[in-house]
PDB file of C-alpha atoms in Angstrom:
ATOM      1  CA  MET X   1      19.263  -3.913  -1.926  1.00  0.00           C
ATOM      2  CA  ASP X   2      22.489  -4.702  -3.788  1.00  0.00           C
ATOM      3  CA  GLN X   3      23.261  -3.351  -7.247  1.00  0.00           C
ATOM      4  CA  GLN X   4      22.487  -6.482  -9.109  1.00  0.00           C
ATOM      5  CA  ALA X   5      19.205  -6.777  -7.421  1.00  0.00           C
ATOM      6  CA  SER X   6      18.524  -3.091  -8.112  1.00  0.00           C
ATOM      7  CA  ILE X   7      19.297  -3.599 -11.823  1.00  0.00           C
ATOM      8  CA  GLN X   8      16.900  -6.579 -12.067  1.00  0.00           C
ATOM      9  CA  HIS X   9      14.068  -4.541 -10.517  1.00  0.00           C
ATOM     10  CA  ILE X  10      14.712  -1.717 -12.950  1.00  0.00           C
ATOM     11  CA  GLN X  11      14.484  -4.185 -15.854  1.00  0.00           C
ATOM     12  CA  HIS X  12      11.001  -5.320 -14.657  1.00  0.00           C
ATOM     13  CA  ILE X  13       9.476  -1.831 -14.363  1.00  0.00           C
ATOM     14  CA  THR X  14       6.740  -1.682 -17.053  1.00  0.00           C
ATOM     15  CA  TYR X  15       5.239   1.566 -18.520  1.00  0.00           C
ATOM     16  CA  SER X  16       1.755   1.815 -19.978  1.00  0.00           C
ATOM     17  CA  THR X  17       0.953   3.396 -23.223  1.00  0.00           C
ATOM     18  CA  LYS X  18       0.077   7.036 -22.978  1.00  0.00           C
ATOM     19  CA  TYR X  19      -3.560   8.127 -22.868  1.00  0.00           C
ATOM     20  CA  GLN X  20      -5.087  11.612 -22.567  1.00  0.00           C
ATOM     21  CA  ASP X  21      -8.031  13.769 -22.065  1.00  0.00           C
ATOM     22  CA  ASP X  22      -8.440  17.482 -23.062  1.00  0.00           C
ATOM     23  CA  THR X  23      -6.032  18.610 -20.311  1.00  0.00           C
ATOM     24  CA  TYR X  24      -3.510  15.827 -19.433  1.00  0.00           C
ATOM     25  CA  GLU X  25      -1.495  13.107 -20.908  1.00  0.00           C
ATOM     26  CA  TYR X  26      -1.467  10.059 -18.600  1.00  0.00           C
ATOM     27  CA  ARG X  27       0.456   6.769 -17.953  1.00  0.00           C
ATOM     28  CA  HIS X  28       0.782   4.369 -15.203  1.00  0.00           C
ATOM     29  CA  VAL X  29       3.947   2.542 -14.155  1.00  0.00           C
ATOM     30  CA  VAL X  30       4.036  -0.882 -12.687  1.00  0.00           C
ATOM     31  CA  LEU X  31       6.815  -1.620 -10.309  1.00  0.00           C
ATOM     32  CA  PRO X  32       7.994  -5.173  -9.400  1.00  0.00           C
ATOM     33  CA  SER X  33       5.892  -6.188  -6.382  1.00  0.00           C
ATOM     34  CA  GLN X  34       9.278  -6.630  -4.317  1.00  0.00           C
ATOM     35  CA  LEU X  35       9.646  -2.792  -4.441  1.00  0.00           C
ATOM     36  CA  THR X  36       6.125  -2.192  -2.884  1.00  0.00           C
ATOM     37  CA  ALA X  37       7.580  -2.300   0.621  1.00  0.00           C
ATOM     38  CA  ILE X  38      10.084   0.502  -0.024  1.00  0.00           C
ATOM     39  CA  VAL X  39       7.857   2.856  -2.022  1.00  0.00           C
ATOM     40  CA  PRO X  40       6.749   5.767   0.220  1.00  0.00           C
ATOM     41  CA  ARG X  41       2.916   6.040   0.472  1.00  0.00           C
ATOM     42  CA  HIS X  42       2.878   9.748  -0.296  1.00  0.00           C
ATOM     43  CA  LEU X  43       2.938  11.458  -3.638  1.00  0.00           C
ATOM     44  CA  LEU X  44       6.540  11.219  -4.841  1.00  0.00           C
ATOM     45  CA  ALA X  45       8.674  14.132  -5.994  1.00  0.00           C
ATOM     46  CA  GLU X  46      10.609  13.587  -9.232  1.00  0.00           C
ATOM     47  CA  HIS X  47      13.794  12.747  -7.409  1.00  0.00           C
ATOM     48  CA  GLU X  48      12.003  10.172  -5.408  1.00  0.00           C
ATOM     49  CA  TRP X  49      10.469   8.173  -8.261  1.00  0.00           C
ATOM     50  CA  ARG X  50      13.811   8.469 -10.302  1.00  0.00           C
ATOM     51  CA  SER X  51      15.703   6.953  -7.255  1.00  0.00           C
ATOM     52  CA  LEU X  52      13.300   3.862  -7.689  1.00  0.00           C
ATOM     53  CA  GLY X  53      14.671   3.479 -11.189  1.00  0.00           C
ATOM     54  CA  LEU X  54      11.923   5.042 -13.123  1.00  0.00           C
ATOM     55  CA  GLN X  55      12.851   6.684 -16.374  1.00  0.00           C
ATOM     56  CA  GLN X  56      10.632   9.140 -18.021  1.00  0.00           C
ATOM     57  CA  SER X  57      10.964  12.334 -19.865  1.00  0.00           C
ATOM     58  CA  ARG X  58      10.617  15.650 -17.950  1.00  0.00           C
ATOM     59  CA  GLY X  59       7.217  16.950 -17.004  1.00  0.00           C
ATOM     60  CA  TRP X  60       5.555  13.818 -15.582  1.00  0.00           C
ATOM     61  CA  ILE X  61       4.026  14.266 -12.127  1.00  0.00           C
ATOM     62  CA  HIS X  62       3.164  11.350  -9.692  1.00  0.00           C
ATOM     63  CA  TYR X  63      -0.540  12.197  -8.856  1.00  0.00           C
ATOM     64  CA  GLY X  64      -1.690   8.895  -7.233  1.00  0.00           C
ATOM     65  CA  PHE X  65      -1.567   5.186  -6.581  1.00  0.00           C
ATOM     66  CA  TYR X  66      -3.861   2.515  -8.002  1.00  0.00           C
ATOM     67  CA  ALA X  67      -5.460   1.351  -4.756  1.00  0.00           C
ATOM     68  CA  PRO X  68      -6.093  -2.372  -5.635  1.00  0.00           C
ATOM     69  CA  GLU X  69      -2.404  -2.683  -6.649  1.00  0.00           C
ATOM     70  CA  PRO X  70      -0.033  -0.550  -4.539  1.00  0.00           C
ATOM     71  CA  ASN X  71       2.944  -1.196  -6.907  1.00  0.00           C
ATOM     72  CA  VAL X  72       1.110   0.835  -9.750  1.00  0.00           C
ATOM     73  CA  LEU X  73       2.032   4.544  -9.799  1.00  0.00           C
ATOM     74  CA  LEU X  74      -0.119   7.031 -11.657  1.00  0.00           C
ATOM     75  CA  PHE X  75       1.516   9.807 -13.727  1.00  0.00           C
ATOM     76  CA  ARG X  76       0.217  12.764 -15.747  1.00  0.00           C
ATOM     77  CA  ARG X  77       1.555  15.813 -17.416  1.00  0.00           C
ATOM     78  CA  LYS X  78      -0.127  18.881 -18.852  1.00  0.00           C
ATOM     79  CA  LEU X  79      -0.808  18.868 -22.562  1.00  0.00           C
ATOM     80  CA  PRO X  80       0.501  21.956 -24.340  1.00  0.00           C
ATOM     81  CA  PRO X  81      -2.011  24.636 -25.120  1.00  0.00           C
ATOM     82  CA  GLN X  82      -3.935  23.816 -28.259  1.00  0.00           C
ATOM     83  CA  GLN X  83      -2.483  26.842 -30.060  1.00  0.00           C
ATOM     84  CA  ASP X  84       1.073  25.624 -29.449  1.00  0.00           C
ATOM     85  CA  ALA X  85       0.138  22.216 -30.576  1.00  0.00           C
ATOM     86  CA  GLU X  86      -1.114  23.454 -33.860  1.00  0.00           C
ATOM     87  CA  ALA X  87       1.941  25.566 -34.321  1.00  0.00           C
ATOM     88  CA  MET X  88       4.125  22.538 -33.897  1.00  0.00           C
ATOM     89  CA  ALA X  89       2.117  20.438 -36.288  1.00  0.00           C
ATOM     90  CA  ALA X  90       3.521  19.896 -39.816  1.00  0.00           C
ATOM     91  CA  PRO X  91       2.262  22.553 -42.245  1.00  0.00           C
ATOM     92  CA  THR X  92      -0.228  21.577 -44.821  1.00  0.00           C
ATOM     93  CA  ILE X  93       0.607  22.281 -48.561  1.00  0.00           C
ATOM     94  CA  ALA X  94      -2.234  22.496 -50.980  1.00  0.00           C
ATOM     95  CA  VAL X  95      -1.367  21.893 -54.642  1.00  0.00           C
ATOM     96  CA  THR X  96      -3.761  22.635 -57.457  1.00  0.00           C
ATOM     97  CA  ILE X  97      -3.398  21.003 -60.773  1.00  0.00           C
ATOM     98  CA  ASP X  98      -5.105  22.710 -63.674  1.00  0.00           C
ATOM     99  CA  ALA X  99      -6.509  20.537 -66.536  1.00  0.00           C
ATOM    100  CA  PRO X 100      -4.760  21.015 -69.699  1.00  0.00           C
ATOM    101  CA  ALA X 101      -6.297  23.762 -71.971  1.00  0.00           C
ATOM    102  CA  ALA X 102      -8.485  22.696 -74.790  1.00  0.00           C
ATOM    103  CA  ASN X 103      -6.823  22.747 -78.268  1.00  0.00           C
ATOM    104  CA  THR X 104      -8.472  25.564 -80.114  1.00  0.00           C
ATOM    105  CA  ASN X 105      -6.595  24.872 -83.341  1.00  0.00           C
ATOM    106  CA  SER X 106      -8.513  21.778 -84.237  1.00  0.00           C
ATOM    107  CA  ARG X 107      -8.892  21.036 -87.931  1.00  0.00           C
ATOM    108  CA  SER X 108     -12.370  20.138 -88.972  1.00  0.00           C
TER     109      SER X 108
END
């Protein structure tokens, strides 16, 4: 595959939105069908899927193929422990506003 064809294939890779369960964050990646013939049929190490032109942040693991469509690769990465996720969340600030004091120097 020449460089121009390679660039065109990379431009046609689509990434799903991320979804999750209690343990993992998931996404699937759809490769151009022309690449199906060169994709190995074993679980891919990071250097293998990157060599196909996939670009993802660190931590994604290829865990399967979508059987009806062999050009769809399934990825997941472990969610951080809940304790760490809570620590990374923005702090909540509570503000209490007192009502103005009643005027005790009223003239009757």
